[in-house]
Coordinates of C-alpha atoms and ligand atoms in Angstrom, one line a residue:
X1 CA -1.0 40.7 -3.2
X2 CA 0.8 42.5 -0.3
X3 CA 4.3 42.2 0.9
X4 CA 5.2 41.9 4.4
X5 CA 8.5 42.2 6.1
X6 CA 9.3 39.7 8.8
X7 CA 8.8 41.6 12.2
X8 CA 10.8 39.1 14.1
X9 CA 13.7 37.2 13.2
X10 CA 15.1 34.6 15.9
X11 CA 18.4 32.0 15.8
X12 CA 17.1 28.5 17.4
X13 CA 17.1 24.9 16.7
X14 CA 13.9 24.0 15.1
X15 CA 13.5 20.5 16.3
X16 CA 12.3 19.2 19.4
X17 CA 11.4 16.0 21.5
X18 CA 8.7 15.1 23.8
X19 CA 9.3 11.8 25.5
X20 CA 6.1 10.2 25.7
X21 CA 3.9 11.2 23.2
X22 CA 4.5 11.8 19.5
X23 CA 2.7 14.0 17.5
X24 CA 2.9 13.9 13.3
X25 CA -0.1 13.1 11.3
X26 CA 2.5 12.6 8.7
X27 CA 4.9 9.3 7.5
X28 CA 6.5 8.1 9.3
X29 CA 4.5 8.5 12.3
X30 CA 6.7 7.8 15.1
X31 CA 10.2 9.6 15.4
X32 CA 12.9 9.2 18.2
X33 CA 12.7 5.2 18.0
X34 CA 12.5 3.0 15.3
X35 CA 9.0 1.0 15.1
X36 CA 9.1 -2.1 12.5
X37 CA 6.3 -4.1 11.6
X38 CA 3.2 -2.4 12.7
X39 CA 0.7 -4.8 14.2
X40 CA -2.7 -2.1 14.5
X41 CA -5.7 -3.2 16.5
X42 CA -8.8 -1.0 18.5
X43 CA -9.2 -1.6 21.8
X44 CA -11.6 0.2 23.8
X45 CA -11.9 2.7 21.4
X46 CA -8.3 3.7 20.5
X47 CA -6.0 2.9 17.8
X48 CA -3.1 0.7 19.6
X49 CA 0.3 -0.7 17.6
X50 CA 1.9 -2.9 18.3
X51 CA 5.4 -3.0 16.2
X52 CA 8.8 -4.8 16.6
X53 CA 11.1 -2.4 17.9
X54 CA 14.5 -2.0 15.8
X55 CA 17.7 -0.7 17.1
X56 CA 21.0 0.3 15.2
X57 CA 22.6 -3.4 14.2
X58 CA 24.5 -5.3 17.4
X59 CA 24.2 -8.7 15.8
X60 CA 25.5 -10.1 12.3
X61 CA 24.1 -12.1 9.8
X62 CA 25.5 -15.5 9.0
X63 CA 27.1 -14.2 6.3
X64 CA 28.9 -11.0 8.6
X65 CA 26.4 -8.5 7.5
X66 CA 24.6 -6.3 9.8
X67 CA 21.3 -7.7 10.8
X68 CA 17.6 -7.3 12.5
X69 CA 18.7 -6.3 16.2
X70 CA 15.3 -6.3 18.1
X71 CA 15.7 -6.4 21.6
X72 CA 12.3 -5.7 23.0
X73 CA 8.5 -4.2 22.0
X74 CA 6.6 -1.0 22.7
X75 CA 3.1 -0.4 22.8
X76 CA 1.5 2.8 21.4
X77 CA -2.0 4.5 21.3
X78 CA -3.6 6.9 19.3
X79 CA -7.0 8.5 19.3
X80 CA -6.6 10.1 16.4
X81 CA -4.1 9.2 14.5
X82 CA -1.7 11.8 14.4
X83 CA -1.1 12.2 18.7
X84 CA 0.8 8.7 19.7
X85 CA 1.7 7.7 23.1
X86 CA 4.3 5.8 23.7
X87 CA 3.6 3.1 26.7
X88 CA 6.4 1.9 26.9
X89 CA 8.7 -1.3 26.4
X90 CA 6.4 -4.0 27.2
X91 CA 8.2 -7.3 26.6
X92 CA 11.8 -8.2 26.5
X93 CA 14.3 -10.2 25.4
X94 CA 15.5 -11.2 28.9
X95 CA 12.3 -11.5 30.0
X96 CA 11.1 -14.9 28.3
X97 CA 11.8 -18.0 30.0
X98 CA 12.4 -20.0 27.1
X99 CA 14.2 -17.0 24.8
X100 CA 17.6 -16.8 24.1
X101 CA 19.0 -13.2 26.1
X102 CA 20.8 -11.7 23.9
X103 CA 19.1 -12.8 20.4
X104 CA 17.5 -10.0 19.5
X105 CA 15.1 -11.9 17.9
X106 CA 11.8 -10.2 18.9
X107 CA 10.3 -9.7 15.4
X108 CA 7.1 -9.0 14.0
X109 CA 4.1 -9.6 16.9
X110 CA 0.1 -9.4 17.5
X111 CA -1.9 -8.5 19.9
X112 CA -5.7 -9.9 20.5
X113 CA -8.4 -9.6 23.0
X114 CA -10.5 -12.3 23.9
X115 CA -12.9 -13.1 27.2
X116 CA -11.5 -10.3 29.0
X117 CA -7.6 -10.6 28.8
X118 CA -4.9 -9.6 25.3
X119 CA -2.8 -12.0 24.2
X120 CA 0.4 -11.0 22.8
X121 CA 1.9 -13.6 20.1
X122 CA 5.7 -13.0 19.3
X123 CA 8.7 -14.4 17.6
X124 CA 11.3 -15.2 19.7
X125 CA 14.9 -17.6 19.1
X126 CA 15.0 -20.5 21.8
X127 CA 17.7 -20.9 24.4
X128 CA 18.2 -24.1 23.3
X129 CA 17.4 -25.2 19.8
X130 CA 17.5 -23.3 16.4
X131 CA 15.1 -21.5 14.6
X132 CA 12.3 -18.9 15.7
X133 CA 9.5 -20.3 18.4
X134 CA 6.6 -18.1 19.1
X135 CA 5.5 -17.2 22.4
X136 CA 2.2 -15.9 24.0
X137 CA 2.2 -13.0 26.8
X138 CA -1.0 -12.3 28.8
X139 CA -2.3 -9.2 30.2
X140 CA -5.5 -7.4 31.6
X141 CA -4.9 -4.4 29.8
X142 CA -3.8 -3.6 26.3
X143 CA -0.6 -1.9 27.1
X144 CA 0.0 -4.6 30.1
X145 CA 2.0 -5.9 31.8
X146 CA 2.1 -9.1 30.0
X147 CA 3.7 -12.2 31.7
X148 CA 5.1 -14.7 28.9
X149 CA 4.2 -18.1 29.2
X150 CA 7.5 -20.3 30.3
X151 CA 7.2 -22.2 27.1
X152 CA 6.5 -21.5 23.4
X153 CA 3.7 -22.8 21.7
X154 CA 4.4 -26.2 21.2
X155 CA 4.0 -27.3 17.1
X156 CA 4.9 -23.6 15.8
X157 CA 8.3 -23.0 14.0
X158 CA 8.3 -19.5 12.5
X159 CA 7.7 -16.1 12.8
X160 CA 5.7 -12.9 12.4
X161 CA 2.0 -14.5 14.6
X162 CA -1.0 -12.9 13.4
X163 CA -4.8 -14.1 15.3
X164 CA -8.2 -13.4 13.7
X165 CA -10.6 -13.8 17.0
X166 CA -13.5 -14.7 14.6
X167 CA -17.4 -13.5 15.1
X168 CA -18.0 -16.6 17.1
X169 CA -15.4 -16.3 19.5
X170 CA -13.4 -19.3 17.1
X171 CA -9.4 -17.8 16.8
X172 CA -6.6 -18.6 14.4
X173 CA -3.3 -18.2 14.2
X174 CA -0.7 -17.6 10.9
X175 CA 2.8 -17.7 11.3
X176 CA 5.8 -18.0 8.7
X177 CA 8.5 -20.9 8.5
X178 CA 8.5 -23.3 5.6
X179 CA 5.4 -21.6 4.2
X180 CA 2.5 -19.9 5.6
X181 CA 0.6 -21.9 8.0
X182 CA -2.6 -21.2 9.9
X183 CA -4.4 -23.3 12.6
X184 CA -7.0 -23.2 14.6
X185 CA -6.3 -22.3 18.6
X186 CA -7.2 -23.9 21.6
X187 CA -10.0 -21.7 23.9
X188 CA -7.6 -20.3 26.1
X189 CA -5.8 -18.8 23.2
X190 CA -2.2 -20.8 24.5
X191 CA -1.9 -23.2 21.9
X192 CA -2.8 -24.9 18.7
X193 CA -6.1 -26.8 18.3
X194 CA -5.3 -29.3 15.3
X195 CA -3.1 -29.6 12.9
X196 CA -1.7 -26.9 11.0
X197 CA -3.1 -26.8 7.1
X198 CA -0.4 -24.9 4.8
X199 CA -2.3 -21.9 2.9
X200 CA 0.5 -20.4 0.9
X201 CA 0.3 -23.5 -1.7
X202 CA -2.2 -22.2 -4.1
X203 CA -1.1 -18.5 -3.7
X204 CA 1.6 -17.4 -6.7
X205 CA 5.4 -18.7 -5.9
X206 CA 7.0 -15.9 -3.5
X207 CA 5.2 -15.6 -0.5
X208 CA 8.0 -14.5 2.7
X209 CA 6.7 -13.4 5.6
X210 CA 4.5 -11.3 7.8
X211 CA 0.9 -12.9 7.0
X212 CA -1.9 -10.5 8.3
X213 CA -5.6 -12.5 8.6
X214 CA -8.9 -10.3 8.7
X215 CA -12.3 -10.5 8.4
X216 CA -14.6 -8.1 6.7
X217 CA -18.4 -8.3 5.5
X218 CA -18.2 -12.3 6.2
X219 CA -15.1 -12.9 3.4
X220 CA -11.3 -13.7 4.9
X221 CA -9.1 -11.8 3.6
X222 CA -5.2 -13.7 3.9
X223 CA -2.2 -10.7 3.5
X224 CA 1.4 -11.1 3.3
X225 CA 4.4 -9.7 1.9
X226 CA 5.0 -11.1 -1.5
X227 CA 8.4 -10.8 -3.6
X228 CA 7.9 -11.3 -7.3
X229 CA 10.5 -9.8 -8.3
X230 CA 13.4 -8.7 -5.9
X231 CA 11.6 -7.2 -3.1
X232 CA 8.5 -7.1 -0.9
X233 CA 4.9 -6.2 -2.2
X234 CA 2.3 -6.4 0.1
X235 CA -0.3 -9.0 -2.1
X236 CA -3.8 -10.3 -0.8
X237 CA -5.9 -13.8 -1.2
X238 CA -9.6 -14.0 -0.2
X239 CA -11.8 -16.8 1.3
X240 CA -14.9 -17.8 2.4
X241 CA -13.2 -19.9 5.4
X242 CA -10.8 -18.9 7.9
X243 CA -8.3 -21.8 7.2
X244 CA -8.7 -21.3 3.1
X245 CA -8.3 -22.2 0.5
X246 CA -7.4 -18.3 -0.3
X247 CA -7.5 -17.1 -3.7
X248 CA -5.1 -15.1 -4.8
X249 CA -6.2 -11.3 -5.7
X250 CA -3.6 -8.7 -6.6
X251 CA -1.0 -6.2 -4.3
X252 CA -2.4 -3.8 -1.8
X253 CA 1.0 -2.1 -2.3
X254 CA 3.7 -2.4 -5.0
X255 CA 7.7 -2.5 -4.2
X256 CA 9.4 0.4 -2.2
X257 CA 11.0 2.3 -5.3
X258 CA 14.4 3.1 -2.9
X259 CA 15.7 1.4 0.3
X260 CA 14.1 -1.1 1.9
X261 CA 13.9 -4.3 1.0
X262 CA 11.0 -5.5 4.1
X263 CA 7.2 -4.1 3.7
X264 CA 5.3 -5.3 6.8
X265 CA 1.7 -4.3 7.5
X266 CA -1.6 -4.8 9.0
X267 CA -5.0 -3.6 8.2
X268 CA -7.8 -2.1 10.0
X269 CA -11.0 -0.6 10.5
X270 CA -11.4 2.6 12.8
X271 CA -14.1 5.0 13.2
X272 CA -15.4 4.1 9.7
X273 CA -12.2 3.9 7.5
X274 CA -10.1 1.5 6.8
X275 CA -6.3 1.8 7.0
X276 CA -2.8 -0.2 6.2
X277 CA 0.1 0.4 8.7
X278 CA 3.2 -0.5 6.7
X279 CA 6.7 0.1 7.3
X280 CA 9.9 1.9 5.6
X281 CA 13.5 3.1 6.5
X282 CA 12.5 6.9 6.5
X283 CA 15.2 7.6 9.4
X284 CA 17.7 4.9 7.6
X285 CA 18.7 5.3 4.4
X286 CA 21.3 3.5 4.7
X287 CA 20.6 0.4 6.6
X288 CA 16.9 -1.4 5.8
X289 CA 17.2 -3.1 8.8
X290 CA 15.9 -0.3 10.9
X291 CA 12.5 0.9 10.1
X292 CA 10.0 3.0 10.8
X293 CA 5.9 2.3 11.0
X294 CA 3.8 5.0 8.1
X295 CA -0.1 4.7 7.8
X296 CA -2.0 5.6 4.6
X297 CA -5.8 4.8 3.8
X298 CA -7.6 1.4 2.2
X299 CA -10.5 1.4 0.3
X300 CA -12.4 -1.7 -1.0
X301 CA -14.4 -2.2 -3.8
X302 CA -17.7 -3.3 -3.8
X303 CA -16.5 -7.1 -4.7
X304 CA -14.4 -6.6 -1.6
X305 CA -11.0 -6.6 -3.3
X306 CA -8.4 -3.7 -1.9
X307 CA -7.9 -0.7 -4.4
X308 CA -3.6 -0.5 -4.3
X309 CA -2.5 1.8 -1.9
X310 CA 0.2 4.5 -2.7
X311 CA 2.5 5.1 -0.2
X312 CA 2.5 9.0 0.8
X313 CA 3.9 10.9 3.2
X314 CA 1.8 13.1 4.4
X315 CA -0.4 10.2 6.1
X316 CA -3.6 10.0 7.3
X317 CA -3.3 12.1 10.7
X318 CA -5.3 15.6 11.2
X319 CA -2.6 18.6 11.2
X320 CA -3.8 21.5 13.1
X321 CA -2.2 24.2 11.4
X322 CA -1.4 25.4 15.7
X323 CA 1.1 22.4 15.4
X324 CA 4.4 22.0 13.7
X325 CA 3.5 21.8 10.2
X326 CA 6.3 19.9 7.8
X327 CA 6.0 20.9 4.1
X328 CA 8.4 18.1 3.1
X329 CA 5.4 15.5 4.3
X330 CA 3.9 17.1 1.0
X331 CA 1.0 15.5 -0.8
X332 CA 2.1 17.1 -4.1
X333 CA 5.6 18.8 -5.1
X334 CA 7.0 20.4 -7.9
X335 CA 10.8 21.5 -8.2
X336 CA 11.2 21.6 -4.5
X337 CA 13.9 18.8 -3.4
X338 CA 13.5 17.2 0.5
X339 CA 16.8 16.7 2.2
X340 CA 17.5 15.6 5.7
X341 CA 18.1 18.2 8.2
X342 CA 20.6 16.5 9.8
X343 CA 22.9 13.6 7.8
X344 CA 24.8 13.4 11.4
X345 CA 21.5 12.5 12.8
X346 CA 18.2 11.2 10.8
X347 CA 15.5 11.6 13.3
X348 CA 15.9 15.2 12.9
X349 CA 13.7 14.8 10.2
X350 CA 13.5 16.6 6.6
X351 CA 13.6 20.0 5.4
X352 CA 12.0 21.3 1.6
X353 CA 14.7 23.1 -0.6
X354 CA 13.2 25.4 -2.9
X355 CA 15.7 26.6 -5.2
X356 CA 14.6 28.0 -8.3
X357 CA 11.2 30.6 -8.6
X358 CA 8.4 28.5 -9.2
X359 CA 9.4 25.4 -7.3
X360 CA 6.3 24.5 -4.7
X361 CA 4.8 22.0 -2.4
X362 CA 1.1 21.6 -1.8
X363 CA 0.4 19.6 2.0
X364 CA -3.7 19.0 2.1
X365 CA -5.6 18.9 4.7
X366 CA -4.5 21.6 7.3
X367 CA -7.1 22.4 9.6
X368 CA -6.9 26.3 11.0
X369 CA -9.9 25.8 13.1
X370 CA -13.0 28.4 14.0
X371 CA -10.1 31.3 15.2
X372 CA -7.9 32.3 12.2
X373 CA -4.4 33.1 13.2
X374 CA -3.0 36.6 13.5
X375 CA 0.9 35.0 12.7
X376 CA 2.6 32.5 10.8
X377 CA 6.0 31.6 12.1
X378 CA 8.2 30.0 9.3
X379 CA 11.5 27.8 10.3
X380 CA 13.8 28.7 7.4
X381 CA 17.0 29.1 6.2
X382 CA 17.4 31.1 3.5
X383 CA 21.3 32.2 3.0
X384 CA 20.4 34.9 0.2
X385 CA 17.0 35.7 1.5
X386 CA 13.8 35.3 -0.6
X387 CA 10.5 35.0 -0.6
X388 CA 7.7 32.7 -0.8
X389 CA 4.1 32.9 -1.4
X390 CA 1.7 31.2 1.0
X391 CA -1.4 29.9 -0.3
X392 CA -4.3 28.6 2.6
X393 CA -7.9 29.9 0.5
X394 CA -6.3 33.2 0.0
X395 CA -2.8 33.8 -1.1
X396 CA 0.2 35.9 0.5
X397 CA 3.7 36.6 -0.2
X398 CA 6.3 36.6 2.6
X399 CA 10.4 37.9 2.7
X400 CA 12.4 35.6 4.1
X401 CA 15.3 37.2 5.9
X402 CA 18.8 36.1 4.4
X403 CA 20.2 34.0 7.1
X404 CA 22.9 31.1 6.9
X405 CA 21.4 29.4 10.1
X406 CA 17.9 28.2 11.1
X407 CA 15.4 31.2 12.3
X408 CA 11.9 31.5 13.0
X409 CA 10.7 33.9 10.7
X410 CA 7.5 35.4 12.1
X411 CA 5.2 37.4 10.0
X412 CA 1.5 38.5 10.7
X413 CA -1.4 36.6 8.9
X414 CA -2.7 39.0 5.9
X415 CA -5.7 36.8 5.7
X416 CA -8.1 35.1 7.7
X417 CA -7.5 31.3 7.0
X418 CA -10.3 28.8 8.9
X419 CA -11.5 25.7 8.9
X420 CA -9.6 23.4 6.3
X421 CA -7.7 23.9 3.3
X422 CA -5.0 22.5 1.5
X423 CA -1.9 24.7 2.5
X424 CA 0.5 25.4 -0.6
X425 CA 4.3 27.6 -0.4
X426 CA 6.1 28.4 -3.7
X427 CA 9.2 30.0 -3.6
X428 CA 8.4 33.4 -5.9
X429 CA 12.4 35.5 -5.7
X430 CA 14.9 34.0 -4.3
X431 CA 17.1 30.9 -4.6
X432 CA 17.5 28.6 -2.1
X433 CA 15.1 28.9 0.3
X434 CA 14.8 25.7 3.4
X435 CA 12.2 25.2 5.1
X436 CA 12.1 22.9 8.4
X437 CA 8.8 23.6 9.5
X438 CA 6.2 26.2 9.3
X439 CA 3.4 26.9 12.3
X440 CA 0.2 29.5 12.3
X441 CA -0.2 31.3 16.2
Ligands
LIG501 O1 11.3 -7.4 11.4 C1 11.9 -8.6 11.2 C2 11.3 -9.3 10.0 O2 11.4 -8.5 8.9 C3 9.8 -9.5 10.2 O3 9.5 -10.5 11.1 C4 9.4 -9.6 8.8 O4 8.1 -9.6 8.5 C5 10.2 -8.5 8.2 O5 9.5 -7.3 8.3

């Protein structure tokens, strides 16, 4: 075990921004903006989402609490998971011809393609009326522009639109409001093709919201937030028919422990894997009205039924260990603590506290590459100095500086790390050691 003295020790902010693309791998996967209930669907080849798009509360409930303010919706693509790009705001409140301004009433949409053009399904309040209608934008391409149809769709009172385009070209839409509903749609996508058939009446008592329809290995898989208790599960019914009846079959995901009382998801397939986009209020603690999309894997048994999925932070996205690596996305910790960087400001993200000797964090799946780095570069704050060991294969221990401010510690590379491993720090002298983020050069 050697020790190594920091050979350069800098004063700077350790956060930045980069307008239009967004690069974690880690929960939650988009910072700077809030993203709400993530709508995830492949199109030529890439991962695009499509979530609601919260903003800080402008509108009150009935009751004079603060409530869902959703002016508009985003698009976003990924290739890989972790690198998002932001398209922009695609649809907005002012923009539909039968929406009401300055409702902020855009909640939870879906995106499909069929015969060449995407049709986006949203929630919307009426200019006239009551209630939630649900309107369909068209485009040629996936991040558009769409151009909203001037009316709703006529027979549809509700919210949070989901489509399964089925194998034969067949599509159906869900949509919450008095129950879960599903129908079948016309062939140009625009409205319903019958009557709608309730599906939440054989399901256990509790269904909300947010019903997500898909179809794997011939079964139909119905999926929808689900409050048995006091807040939302995400639970799951099966069915050998689009329209049901679906059998009840467990949770994908149990309750948020802390903070928000919404879950709102989607499942899909994408280069072989399966995964649920899912919401929280990482960059809210205080407010669960403003939330934030997180990814983690789905597997299925070989009945079909959906092992439960444990929320994690560190996500399903490839960290290059060139990039900003966060510890406090950890897959494992012990002792450590993660605060927010910033209480003045959330979307500066988290920092990991290691106080006493022995306190660690473990964050799997860094991937050094075929060129091992000659320097690690540590973002710390440290205001009696210590010193932490660095585990990546081999293991080395590093002084940290005292310093009462953030400082990029950097420090040569003992070892040669490559290829993947699972990256653990431990604080082994010291007390009180933060760490914002570390990066290998
Ligand atoms: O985002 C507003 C509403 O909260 C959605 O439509 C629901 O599914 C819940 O997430």
């Amino acid at each position: 075990m050697k020790r190594l003295l920091p050979i350069l020790l800098l004063a700077v902010g350790c956060q930045t921004n980069c307008p239009d693309t967004i690069v974690t791998g880690t929960n939650p996967i988009i910072s700077g903006q809030f993203t709400a209930d993530p709508t995830a669907r492949v199109f030529e080849g890439k991962i695009y989402m499509y979530p609601s798009h919260d903003i800080p509360s402008v509108i009150t409930h009935h009751d004079g609490s603060a409530w869902f303010s959703m002016p508009d919706y985003h698009v976003f693509s990924s290739e890989d998971l972790t690198a998002w790009t932001d398209h922009g705001v695609i649809l907005r409140q002012e923009d539909v011809p039968w929406g009401k301004p300055d409702a902020y009433a855009m909640w939870a949409p879906d995106c499909v393609f069929k015969d060449g053009k995407y049709y986006f399904y949203f929630p919307d309040a009426p200019a006239s009326g009551w209630g939630f209608g649900i309107g369909v934008a068209v485009a040629e391409k996936p991040c558009g522009p769409f151009t909203p149809q001037q009316e709703p769709m006529k027979g549809v009172i509700g919210i949070d639109p989901c489509v399964l385009v089925d194998d034969d070209g067949a599509s159906y839409i869900y949509w919450s409001g008095m129950g879960l509903s599903g129908c079948r749609l016309t062939d140009d996508m625009l409205a319903l093709d019958g009557e709608p058939v309730r599906l939440d009446e054989p399901l256990p008592a509790g269904f909300k919201e947010g019903p997500f329809a898909f179809k794997r290995n011939g079964k139909y898989y119905l999926t929808y937030p689900w409050v048995r208790k006091d807040t939302e599960t995400l639970a799951y019914a099966m069915s050998d028919s689009p329209l049901g009846p679906f059998e009840y079959k467990g949770l994908i995901m149990k309750e948020s422990p802390v903070g928000c009382w919404t879950n709102h998801h989607s499942l899909v397939e994408y280069k072989g894997e399966w995964y649920l986009f899912y919401h929280h209020n990482d960059y809210s603690p205080h407010f669960d009205k403003n939330r934030s999309a997180r990814i983690d894997r789905v597997t299925f048994n070989e009945d079909g039924t959906i092992n439960e999925v444990i929320p994690t932070l560190r996500g399903v996205g490839p960290v290059k260990a060139s990039a900003r690596v966060e510890p406090d996305r950890y897959s494992s910790i012990d002792g450590a603590v993660v605060e927010y960087v910033d209480t003045a400001d959330f979307f500066k993200g988290w920092k990991t506290v290691f106080t006493d000797a022995g306190d660690k964090v473990t964050f799997c799946d860094l991937d050094f590459g075929n060129r091992a780095p000659r320097k690690v570069v540590f973002c710390v704050k440290a205001p009696q100095g210590g010193r932490l060991s660095l585990t990546a294969g081999a293991m080395a221990e590093f002084d940290i500086p005292a310093s009462s401010e953030w400082a990029e510690v950097v420090c040569p590379m003992p070892f040669k790390a490559r290829k993947m491993h699972d990256l653990e720090l431990e604080l082994v002298a010291g007390t009180c050691v933060e760490v914002d983020w570390i990066t290998f050069r």
